[in-house]
Coordinates of C-alpha atoms and ligand atoms in Angstrom, one line a residue:
X11 CA 66.1 124.7 -172.3
X12 CA 64.2 125.0 -175.6
X13 CA 63.3 128.7 -175.5
X14 CA 60.5 129.7 -177.9
X15 CA 58.7 132.8 -178.9
X16 CA 55.0 132.7 -178.2
X17 CA 52.6 135.4 -179.3
X18 CA 49.3 135.6 -177.3
X19 CA 46.4 137.4 -178.9
X20 CA 44.4 139.2 -176.2
X21 CA 45.7 140.6 -172.9
X22 CA 42.8 139.7 -170.6
X23 CA 42.6 136.9 -168.0
X24 CA 43.4 134.0 -170.4
X25 CA 46.1 135.9 -172.3
X26 CA 47.9 137.0 -169.1
X27 CA 47.5 133.6 -167.4
X28 CA 48.9 131.9 -170.5
X29 CA 51.8 134.3 -170.6
X30 CA 52.6 133.7 -167.0
X31 CA 52.4 129.9 -167.3
X32 CA 54.7 130.0 -170.4
X33 CA 57.1 132.4 -168.7
X34 CA 57.5 129.8 -165.9
X35 CA 59.0 127.5 -168.5
X36 CA 61.4 130.2 -169.7
X37 CA 59.7 131.1 -173.0
X38 CA 59.7 134.5 -174.6
X39 CA 56.1 135.8 -174.6
X40 CA 54.5 138.7 -176.4
X41 CA 51.0 139.6 -175.4
X42 CA 49.0 141.7 -177.9
X43 CA 46.0 143.6 -176.6
X44 CA 43.8 145.7 -179.0
X45 CA 42.5 148.0 -176.3
X46 CA 44.6 150.8 -174.9
X47 CA 44.6 150.4 -171.1
X48 CA 45.6 153.6 -169.4
X49 CA 48.5 153.4 -166.9
X50 CA 47.0 153.5 -163.4
X51 CA 48.7 153.6 -160.1
X52 CA 45.9 151.8 -158.2
X53 CA 43.1 149.3 -158.9
X54 CA 40.6 152.0 -157.8
X55 CA 41.9 154.3 -160.6
X56 CA 41.7 151.4 -163.1
X57 CA 38.1 150.8 -162.1
X58 CA 37.4 154.4 -163.2
X59 CA 39.5 154.6 -166.3
X60 CA 39.5 151.1 -167.9
X61 CA 36.5 151.0 -170.2
X62 CA 37.2 147.4 -171.4
X63 CA 35.3 147.6 -174.6
X64 CA 37.2 144.5 -175.7
X65 CA 35.9 142.6 -172.6
X66 CA 32.8 144.4 -171.5
X67 CA 32.0 141.7 -168.9
X68 CA 34.9 143.1 -166.9
X69 CA 32.5 145.7 -165.7
X70 CA 30.1 143.1 -164.4
X71 CA 30.1 141.1 -161.1
X72 CA 32.7 138.4 -161.0
X73 CA 33.1 135.5 -158.6
X74 CA 36.5 133.9 -158.3
X75 CA 36.0 130.3 -157.3
X76 CA 38.0 128.3 -154.7
X77 CA 39.8 126.3 -157.4
X78 CA 41.2 129.5 -158.9
X79 CA 41.9 131.1 -155.5
X80 CA 43.8 128.0 -154.3
X81 CA 45.7 127.6 -157.6
X82 CA 46.9 131.3 -157.5
X83 CA 47.9 130.9 -153.8
X84 CA 49.9 127.8 -154.4
X85 CA 51.4 128.5 -157.8
X86 CA 52.1 132.3 -157.6
X87 CA 52.2 133.3 -153.9
X88 CA 53.5 136.8 -154.9
X89 CA 50.5 137.4 -157.1
X90 CA 48.3 136.2 -154.4
X91 CA 49.9 138.6 -151.9
X92 CA 49.5 141.4 -154.4
X93 CA 45.8 140.7 -154.8
X94 CA 45.4 140.9 -151.1
X95 CA 47.3 144.1 -150.9
X96 CA 45.0 145.6 -153.5
X97 CA 42.1 144.9 -151.2
X98 CA 40.9 141.4 -152.3
X99 CA 39.5 139.3 -149.5
X100 CA 38.9 135.6 -148.7
X101 CA 35.3 134.3 -148.6
X102 CA 35.6 131.3 -146.4
X103 CA 33.1 128.4 -146.4
X104 CA 33.6 127.9 -142.7
X105 CA 32.7 131.5 -141.9
X106 CA 29.5 131.2 -144.0
X107 CA 28.6 128.0 -142.2
X108 CA 29.2 129.5 -138.8
X109 CA 26.5 132.0 -139.5
X110 CA 23.9 129.4 -140.2
X111 CA 24.7 126.2 -138.3
X112 CA 25.0 125.8 -134.6
X113 CA 28.3 124.1 -133.6
X114 CA 29.1 122.7 -137.0
X115 CA 31.5 119.9 -137.3
X116 CA 34.2 120.8 -139.9
X117 CA 36.6 118.5 -141.7
X118 CA 40.1 119.5 -142.8
X119 CA 39.0 119.7 -146.5
X120 CA 36.7 122.6 -145.5
X121 CA 39.7 124.9 -145.5
X122 CA 40.0 124.4 -149.3
X123 CA 36.6 126.1 -149.9
X124 CA 37.7 129.7 -150.1
X125 CA 36.5 132.1 -152.8
X126 CA 38.4 135.3 -153.7
X127 CA 36.3 138.5 -153.3
X128 CA 37.6 140.9 -155.9
X129 CA 36.4 143.1 -158.7
X130 CA 37.3 141.8 -162.1
X131 CA 39.0 145.1 -163.0
X132 CA 41.1 144.8 -159.8
X133 CA 42.0 141.2 -160.7
X134 CA 43.2 142.2 -164.2
X135 CA 45.0 145.3 -163.0
X136 CA 46.9 143.3 -160.4
X137 CA 47.7 140.6 -163.0
X138 CA 49.0 143.2 -165.5
X139 CA 51.2 144.9 -162.9
X140 CA 52.5 141.5 -161.8
X141 CA 53.6 140.7 -165.3
X142 CA 55.4 144.0 -165.5
X143 CA 57.1 143.7 -162.1
X144 CA 58.1 140.1 -162.0
X145 CA 58.5 138.7 -165.5
X146 CA 60.1 139.4 -168.9
X147 CA 56.7 139.2 -170.7
X148 CA 56.2 141.9 -173.3
X149 CA 52.7 143.3 -173.0
X150 CA 51.8 145.6 -176.0
X151 CA 48.4 147.3 -175.7
X152 CA 46.7 149.2 -178.5
X153 CA 47.8 146.5 -180.9
X154 CA 45.1 144.6 -182.7
X155 CA 45.7 141.3 -184.6
X156 CA 44.1 141.2 -188.0
X157 CA 45.0 137.7 -189.2
X158 CA 47.4 134.8 -189.1
X159 CA 50.5 134.0 -191.2
X160 CA 50.9 130.4 -192.1
X161 CA 52.8 128.0 -194.4
X162 CA 51.6 124.5 -195.3
X163 CA 53.0 121.6 -193.3
X164 CA 54.2 119.0 -195.9
X165 CA 53.8 116.0 -193.7
X166 CA 50.2 116.6 -192.5
X167 CA 49.0 119.0 -195.1
X168 CA 47.7 121.2 -192.3
X169 CA 48.3 125.0 -192.2
X170 CA 51.2 125.8 -189.8
X171 CA 50.9 129.2 -188.2
X172 CA 54.1 131.1 -188.3
X173 CA 53.0 134.5 -186.9
X174 CA 50.3 137.1 -186.8
X175 CA 49.5 140.1 -188.9
X176 CA 48.9 143.3 -187.0
X177 CA 46.4 146.0 -188.0
X178 CA 48.2 149.0 -189.4
X179 CA 48.0 152.0 -187.1
X180 CA 45.6 154.6 -188.3
X181 CA 47.3 157.1 -190.7
X182 CA 50.7 155.4 -190.7
X183 CA 50.2 154.4 -194.4
X184 CA 52.5 151.4 -194.0
X185 CA 51.9 147.8 -194.7
X186 CA 50.6 145.8 -191.8
X187 CA 53.4 144.5 -189.5
X188 CA 53.9 140.8 -189.3
X189 CA 55.2 139.3 -186.0
X190 CA 56.8 135.9 -186.2
X191 CA 56.2 133.3 -183.5
X192 CA 56.9 129.6 -182.8
X193 CA 53.4 129.3 -181.3
X194 CA 50.4 131.6 -181.5
X195 CA 47.7 131.4 -178.8
X196 CA 44.3 132.9 -179.4
X197 CA 43.0 134.4 -176.1
X198 CA 40.8 137.0 -177.8
X199 CA 37.7 136.1 -176.0
X200 CA 34.2 134.9 -176.9
X201 CA 34.0 137.1 -180.0
X202 CA 37.3 135.8 -181.4
X203 CA 37.7 136.0 -185.2
X204 CA 39.1 132.5 -185.0
X205 CA 36.7 131.0 -187.6
X206 CA 37.6 133.7 -190.1
X207 CA 41.3 133.7 -189.4
X208 CA 41.5 129.9 -189.9
X209 CA 39.5 130.0 -193.1
X210 CA 41.9 132.7 -194.4
X211 CA 44.9 130.3 -194.0
X212 CA 43.1 127.5 -195.7
X213 CA 42.1 125.3 -192.7
X214 CA 39.1 123.0 -192.6
X215 CA 36.0 124.9 -191.4
X216 CA 35.8 125.5 -187.7
X217 CA 32.6 123.9 -186.3
X218 CA 31.1 125.1 -183.1
X219 CA 28.2 124.3 -180.8
X220 CA 26.5 127.4 -179.5
X221 CA 23.1 128.0 -177.8
X222 CA 21.6 130.8 -175.8
X223 CA 21.9 130.7 -172.0
X224 CA 18.4 132.2 -172.0
X225 CA 19.2 135.2 -169.8
X226 CA 20.4 138.8 -169.9
X227 CA 22.6 140.3 -167.2
X228 CA 22.2 143.6 -165.2
X229 CA 24.9 144.5 -162.7
X230 CA 25.5 147.5 -160.4
X231 CA 28.4 148.2 -158.0
X232 CA 28.1 149.8 -154.5
X233 CA 30.4 151.0 -151.8
X234 CA 29.9 150.1 -148.2
X235 CA 29.7 153.4 -146.2
X236 CA 32.6 154.3 -144.0
X237 CA 32.4 152.8 -140.5
X238 CA 29.6 150.4 -141.5
X239 CA 30.1 146.6 -141.2
X240 CA 28.7 144.8 -144.2
X241 CA 25.7 142.5 -143.6
X242 CA 26.6 138.9 -142.8
X243 CA 26.5 136.3 -145.5
X244 CA 24.3 133.6 -144.1
X245 CA 23.8 131.3 -147.0
X246 CA 24.1 131.0 -150.7
X247 CA 25.0 134.4 -152.2
X248 CA 22.5 133.9 -155.0
X249 CA 19.3 132.2 -156.0
X250 CA 17.2 131.2 -159.0
X251 CA 13.6 132.4 -158.8
X252 CA 12.7 130.8 -162.1
X253 CA 11.8 134.1 -163.9
X254 CA 15.1 135.7 -162.6
X255 CA 18.4 134.6 -161.1
X256 CA 20.2 137.0 -158.8
X257 CA 23.5 137.1 -156.7
X258 CA 25.5 139.4 -154.5
X259 CA 29.2 139.5 -155.1
X260 CA 31.4 140.9 -152.3
X261 CA 34.4 142.6 -153.9
X262 CA 37.6 144.3 -152.9
X263 CA 38.1 147.6 -151.0
X264 CA 34.6 147.7 -149.6
X265 CA 32.9 147.5 -153.0
X266 CA 30.3 144.9 -153.8
X267 CA 28.0 144.3 -156.7
X268 CA 24.6 142.8 -157.4
X269 CA 23.6 141.0 -160.5
X270 CA 20.1 140.4 -161.6
X271 CA 19.7 138.1 -164.6
X272 CA 16.2 137.7 -166.2
X273 CA 14.8 135.5 -168.9
X274 CA 15.8 137.1 -172.3
X275 CA 12.3 137.1 -173.8
X276 CA 10.7 138.5 -170.7
X277 CA 10.0 142.0 -171.9
X278 CA 8.4 143.2 -168.7
X279 CA 11.6 142.3 -166.8
X280 CA 13.7 144.5 -169.2
X281 CA 12.9 147.3 -166.9
X282 CA 15.7 146.0 -164.6
X283 CA 18.1 147.8 -166.9
X284 CA 16.8 151.1 -165.4
X285 CA 18.4 152.3 -162.2
X286 CA 15.1 152.8 -160.4
X287 CA 13.7 149.3 -161.3
X288 CA 17.1 147.7 -160.4
X289 CA 17.1 149.4 -157.0
X290 CA 13.5 148.4 -156.4
X291 CA 14.1 144.8 -157.2
X292 CA 17.3 144.6 -155.1
X293 CA 15.5 146.2 -152.1
X294 CA 12.8 143.4 -152.5
X295 CA 15.1 140.4 -152.6
X296 CA 15.8 138.8 -149.2
X297 CA 19.5 138.2 -149.9
X298 CA 20.3 141.8 -151.2
X299 CA 17.8 143.9 -149.2
X300 CA 20.2 144.6 -146.3
X301 CA 23.1 145.4 -148.6
X302 CA 21.3 148.1 -150.6
X303 CA 19.9 149.8 -147.5
X304 CA 21.1 153.5 -148.0
X305 CA 22.4 153.5 -144.4
X306 CA 24.7 150.6 -145.4
X307 CA 25.9 151.4 -148.9
X308 CA 25.7 153.8 -151.8
X309 CA 25.8 152.9 -155.6
X310 CA 29.0 153.9 -157.4
X311 CA 28.1 152.9 -160.9
X312 CA 25.1 152.8 -163.3
X313 CA 23.5 149.5 -164.1
X314 CA 25.6 147.7 -166.7
X315 CA 23.9 145.3 -169.0
X316 CA 25.0 142.3 -171.1
X317 CA 22.8 140.5 -173.5
X318 CA 23.2 137.6 -176.0
X319 CA 24.9 135.3 -173.5
X320 CA 25.7 131.9 -175.0
X321 CA 27.1 128.5 -174.1
X322 CA 29.7 127.8 -176.9
X323 CA 32.2 125.1 -177.6
X324 CA 34.5 125.4 -180.6
X325 CA 35.9 122.2 -182.1
X326 CA 39.5 123.1 -182.9
X327 CA 40.7 119.5 -182.7
X328 CA 38.5 116.9 -184.5
X329 CA 39.3 113.2 -184.2
X330 CA 42.8 114.0 -183.0
X331 CA 43.6 116.4 -185.8
X332 CA 43.9 120.2 -185.1
X333 CA 42.7 122.6 -187.7
X334 CA 46.1 124.2 -187.7
X335 CA 49.6 123.6 -186.2
X336 CA 51.5 126.1 -184.2
X337 CA 48.3 127.6 -182.9
X338 CA 45.6 127.0 -180.2
X339 CA 42.6 128.9 -178.9
X340 CA 42.3 129.2 -175.1
X341 CA 39.9 130.8 -172.6
X342 CA 36.6 132.0 -173.9
X343 CA 37.8 131.8 -177.5
X344 CA 37.7 128.0 -177.1
X345 CA 34.8 127.5 -174.7
X346 CA 32.5 129.7 -172.7
X347 CA 29.3 129.1 -170.7
X348 CA 26.6 130.8 -168.7
X349 CA 28.5 133.4 -166.5
X350 CA 26.0 132.8 -163.7
X351 CA 28.2 129.7 -162.8
X352 CA 31.2 132.1 -162.2
X353 CA 33.5 129.6 -163.8
X354 CA 35.0 131.5 -166.8
X355 CA 38.1 132.9 -165.2
X356 CA 38.9 129.6 -163.4
X357 CA 38.5 127.7 -166.7
X358 CA 40.7 130.2 -168.4
X359 CA 43.4 129.9 -165.8
X360 CA 43.3 126.1 -165.8
X361 CA 43.4 126.1 -169.6
X362 CA 46.5 128.3 -169.6
X363 CA 48.4 126.0 -167.5
X364 CA 47.3 123.0 -169.5
X365 CA 48.7 124.8 -172.6
X366 CA 52.0 125.6 -171.0
X367 CA 52.4 122.0 -169.7
X368 CA 51.6 120.5 -173.1
X369 CA 54.1 122.9 -174.8
X370 CA 56.8 121.9 -172.3
X371 CA 56.2 118.3 -173.2
X372 CA 56.2 118.9 -177.0
X373 CA 58.0 122.1 -177.9
X374 CA 59.0 120.8 -181.3
X375 CA 56.1 118.5 -182.1
X376 CA 53.1 120.7 -183.0
X377 CA 50.8 117.8 -183.6
X378 CA 51.6 116.0 -180.3
X379 CA 51.3 119.4 -178.5
X380 CA 47.8 120.0 -179.9
X381 CA 46.7 116.4 -179.1
X382 CA 48.1 116.5 -175.5
X383 CA 46.5 119.9 -174.9
X384 CA 43.2 118.8 -176.3
X385 CA 43.2 115.7 -174.1
X386 CA 43.6 118.0 -171.1
X387 CA 40.8 120.3 -172.4
X388 CA 38.5 117.3 -172.8
X389 CA 39.4 116.0 -169.3
X390 CA 39.5 119.2 -167.3
X391 CA 37.4 121.9 -169.1
X392 CA 34.7 120.4 -171.3
X393 CA 32.8 118.5 -168.5
X394 CA 32.1 121.9 -166.9
X395 CA 30.8 123.3 -170.2
X396 CA 28.5 120.3 -170.7
X397 CA 27.3 120.6 -167.1
X398 CA 26.3 124.2 -167.6
X399 CA 24.8 123.7 -171.0
X400 CA 22.6 120.9 -169.7
X401 CA 21.5 122.9 -166.6
X402 CA 20.5 125.8 -168.9
X403 CA 18.5 123.4 -171.1
X404 CA 16.6 122.1 -168.1
X405 CA 16.1 125.7 -166.7
X406 CA 14.9 126.9 -170.1
X407 CA 12.4 124.1 -170.3
X408 CA 11.1 124.7 -166.8
X409 CA 10.7 128.4 -167.8
X410 CA 8.8 127.4 -170.9
X411 CA 6.5 125.2 -168.9
X412 CA 5.8 127.9 -166.3
X413 CA 5.1 130.4 -169.1
X414 CA 2.5 128.1 -170.6
X415 CA 0.8 127.6 -167.3
X416 CA 2.1 124.0 -166.7
X417 CA 3.5 123.0 -163.3
X418 CA 7.1 121.7 -163.8
X419 CA 7.1 120.2 -160.4
X420 CA 3.9 118.1 -160.7
X421 CA 5.5 114.7 -161.0
X422 CA 2.5 112.4 -160.4
X423 CA 0.7 111.8 -163.7
X424 CA -3.0 111.2 -163.9
X425 CA -2.4 107.6 -164.8
X426 CA -0.4 107.1 -161.6
X427 CA 3.0 107.0 -163.2
X428 CA 5.8 109.4 -162.4
X429 CA 7.2 112.0 -164.7
X430 CA 10.9 111.7 -164.2
X431 CA 11.8 115.3 -165.2
X432 CA 9.2 116.8 -163.0
X433 CA 10.3 114.5 -160.2
X434 CA 13.9 115.7 -160.6
X435 CA 12.7 119.4 -160.5
X436 CA 10.8 118.6 -157.3
X437 CA 13.8 116.8 -155.7
X438 CA 16.0 119.8 -156.4
X439 CA 13.5 122.4 -155.1
X440 CA 12.0 120.5 -152.2
X441 CA 15.0 118.3 -151.3
X442 CA 18.3 119.7 -152.3
X443 CA 17.5 123.3 -151.6
X444 CA 16.3 122.9 -148.1
X445 CA 19.0 120.3 -147.4
X446 CA 21.6 123.0 -148.0
X447 CA 20.5 124.8 -144.9
X448 CA 19.8 121.6 -142.8
X449 CA 22.6 119.2 -143.7
X450 CA 26.2 120.2 -143.6
X451 CA 27.3 117.2 -145.7
X452 CA 25.0 118.2 -148.5
X453 CA 26.0 121.8 -148.4
X454 CA 29.7 120.8 -148.4
X455 CA 29.3 118.6 -151.4
X456 CA 27.3 121.3 -153.2
X457 CA 29.9 124.0 -152.5
X458 CA 32.8 121.7 -153.5
X459 CA 31.3 121.2 -157.0
X460 CA 30.2 124.9 -157.2
X461 CA 33.8 125.9 -156.5
X462 CA 35.1 123.3 -159.1
X463 CA 37.0 121.4 -156.4
X464 CA 35.2 118.2 -157.2
X465 CA 34.2 117.0 -160.7
X466 CA 30.9 118.3 -162.0
X467 CA 29.1 115.0 -161.4
X468 CA 25.5 115.3 -160.3
X469 CA 25.8 115.1 -156.5
X470 CA 22.5 113.3 -156.4
X471 CA 24.4 110.3 -158.0
X472 CA 26.2 109.8 -154.7
X473 CA 24.0 107.3 -152.9
X474 CA 24.7 108.6 -149.4
X475 CA 24.0 112.2 -150.4
X476 CA 20.9 111.1 -152.3
X477 CA 19.6 109.4 -149.2
X478 CA 20.1 112.6 -147.2
X479 CA 18.4 114.8 -149.8
X480 CA 15.5 112.3 -150.1
X481 CA 15.1 112.4 -146.3
X482 CA 14.6 116.2 -146.5
X483 CA 12.3 115.8 -149.6
X484 CA 10.1 113.3 -147.8
X485 CA 9.3 115.9 -145.2
X486 CA 8.4 118.5 -147.8
X487 CA 4.8 118.6 -146.6
X488 CA 5.9 119.7 -143.1
X489 CA 7.5 123.0 -144.0
X490 CA 6.7 126.0 -146.1
X491 CA 8.6 126.1 -149.4
X492 CA 11.8 128.1 -149.1
X493 CA 11.1 131.6 -150.4
X494 CA 14.1 133.0 -152.1
X495 CA 12.2 136.0 -153.4
X496 CA 8.9 137.2 -154.6
X497 CA 6.8 135.6 -157.3
X498 CA 7.1 137.2 -160.8
X499 CA 3.7 138.9 -160.5
X500 CA 4.7 140.5 -157.1
X501 CA 8.0 141.6 -158.6
X502 CA 6.3 143.2 -161.6
X503 CA 3.9 145.0 -159.3
X504 CA 6.9 146.3 -157.3
X505 CA 8.5 147.5 -160.6
X506 CA 5.2 149.1 -161.7
X507 CA 4.9 151.1 -158.5
X508 CA 8.5 152.3 -158.8
X509 CA 7.8 153.5 -162.4
X510 CA 4.6 155.2 -161.2
Ligands
FAD604 C1 28.4 139.1 -167.9 C2 29.5 138.2 -167.6 C3 29.8 137.9 -166.3 C4 30.8 137.0 -165.9 N1 31.0 136.6 -164.6 C5 32.0 135.8 -164.3 C6 32.3 135.4 -163.0 O1 31.6 135.8 -162.0 N2 33.3 134.6 -162.7 C7 34.1 134.1 -163.7 O2 35.1 133.4 -163.4 N3 33.9 134.4 -165.0 C8 32.8 135.2 -165.3 N4 32.6 135.5 -166.6 C9 33.4 134.9 -167.7 C10 34.8 135.6 -167.8 O3 34.6 137.0 -167.8 C11 35.5 135.1 -169.0 O4 35.5 133.7 -169.0 C12 36.9 135.6 -169.1 O5 36.9 137.0 -169.2 C13 37.6 135.0 -170.3 O6 38.8 135.6 -170.5 P1 39.5 135.7 -171.9 O7 40.8 136.3 -171.6 O8 39.4 134.4 -172.6 O9 38.6 136.7 -172.7 P2 38.2 138.2 -172.5 O10 38.3 138.5 -171.0 O11 36.9 138.4 -173.1 O12 39.4 139.0 -173.2 C14 39.6 139.0 -174.5 C15 40.7 140.1 -174.8 O13 41.2 140.0 -176.1 C16 41.3 141.3 -176.7 N5 41.1 141.1 -178.1 C17 40.0 140.8 -178.8 N6 40.3 140.7 -180.2 C18 41.6 141.1 -180.3 C19 42.5 141.2 -181.4 N7 42.1 141.0 -182.6 N8 43.8 141.6 -181.2 C20 44.2 141.8 -179.9 N9 43.4 141.7 -178.8 C21 42.2 141.3 -179.0 C22 40.1 142.0 -176.0 O14 40.3 143.4 -176.1 C23 40.1 141.5 -174.6 O15 41.0 142.2 -173.8 C24 31.6 136.4 -167.0 C25 31.3 136.7 -168.3 C26 30.2 137.5 -168.6 C27 29.9 137.8 -170.1

């Protein structure tokens, strides 16, 4: 066995998953986390004490998709059992369908569609405890990385990272400590200093593609009252109203959360950041109304907000050449997308295992390691990013049209031709959406892609599914449009009354 020392920058989901995956191959791993995370005996205590300033999204709603749920259950059954002991629960597709369809005909693959209902802080707390109990991984919190140490690789001319420079502790007056490593992994999240660190060691400039997701997030957590059975989940846990997206996230230990995400330039909707407005909106939405009924639950936190959400892809490998050897970014530091898709933790987990596998194949060939890993990233991760980016572009365009008084669903032009974009909008709203509640095959296909079990291909490219959706769309005149929530004007009126 070729045992190496790997330093991982960042001790959140991607950092811990990378450490676990490398530990499985017998490497020595040191995780460096800048935040001090107080020792807690339970996940409930961690929810109270972990501020997570380094990863503030940890205090927002999180969905853990079936691809992640299944991978944890198969690869690390002990970790899975620990999550369940900490109060996490399964959210099964079959249970959801049973609430909506009469005598549904299931297929064996339906057992694969199971989400994990768990708070993000609980997830991270269980992971951290798992590392301590079952592995040799060294997890050092309160240790911030300030930069990289590197030499020049003579063959390729690329910088070769040989370690990290730690920020000197306050008041110790010593030179910053350097920690040597055979491989350094950057798992320091979306705000990684990667670009700056690479420039310092003389790499070619790091290019990135980054654009706004177009929304801001507001989340609040609630506890189901003792002795009360939570309302049934009878369909999708979220919806897009155009001016606002919303979702309800069952968590662990009787806690659930609600997220409302409005368009970032919509000043009137900024009121959602206030507790009163958030409550009024949640009590108005059909999917959340029963949950926030004071007889059912009580709020346990304020409303948390998160602005400046972006879809970002960083090009660390360009035309087969990495910007540096002995180094690779993973998790959000490499790629992140609109959180409304709930894919970030799954992508981080998958990326971590891709990294460990590539390192197992090429422990002493840094160029081959980077190329193999990047091929995996291109194959397994980037298609999800592109899918989300393109969906956001379409949603933002629809929003712009609505704001300027145009109807984005009017596909018949005056000259008798068809506007293909508007036609697609109409097919989604008046075909796919109702088909989810009428046709189990369509719902299954949608949920498999949503849960990252099938590739992010447009399900309307499947000719059989397209026929089914078209059949529902053809009958659009026979039913009222599905109402997922009030129109913006009604919602604003509701918020105005609350303020008054
Ligand atoms: C509002 C919001 C909601 C989300 N909802 C979901 C969801 O429902 N489902 C889902 O799967 N994903 C969701 N995501 C995405 C998910 O949270 C991220 O994909 C995931 O946290 C990425 O993990 P990471 O380890 O790469 O980065 P992070 O979790 O951001 O962690 C980075 C870590 O690095 C540490 N760090 C930073 N700099 C340094 C340094 N110099 N030295 C040492 N340590 C450092 C930080 O303190 C932090 O602990 C959401 C994201 C947001 C913003």
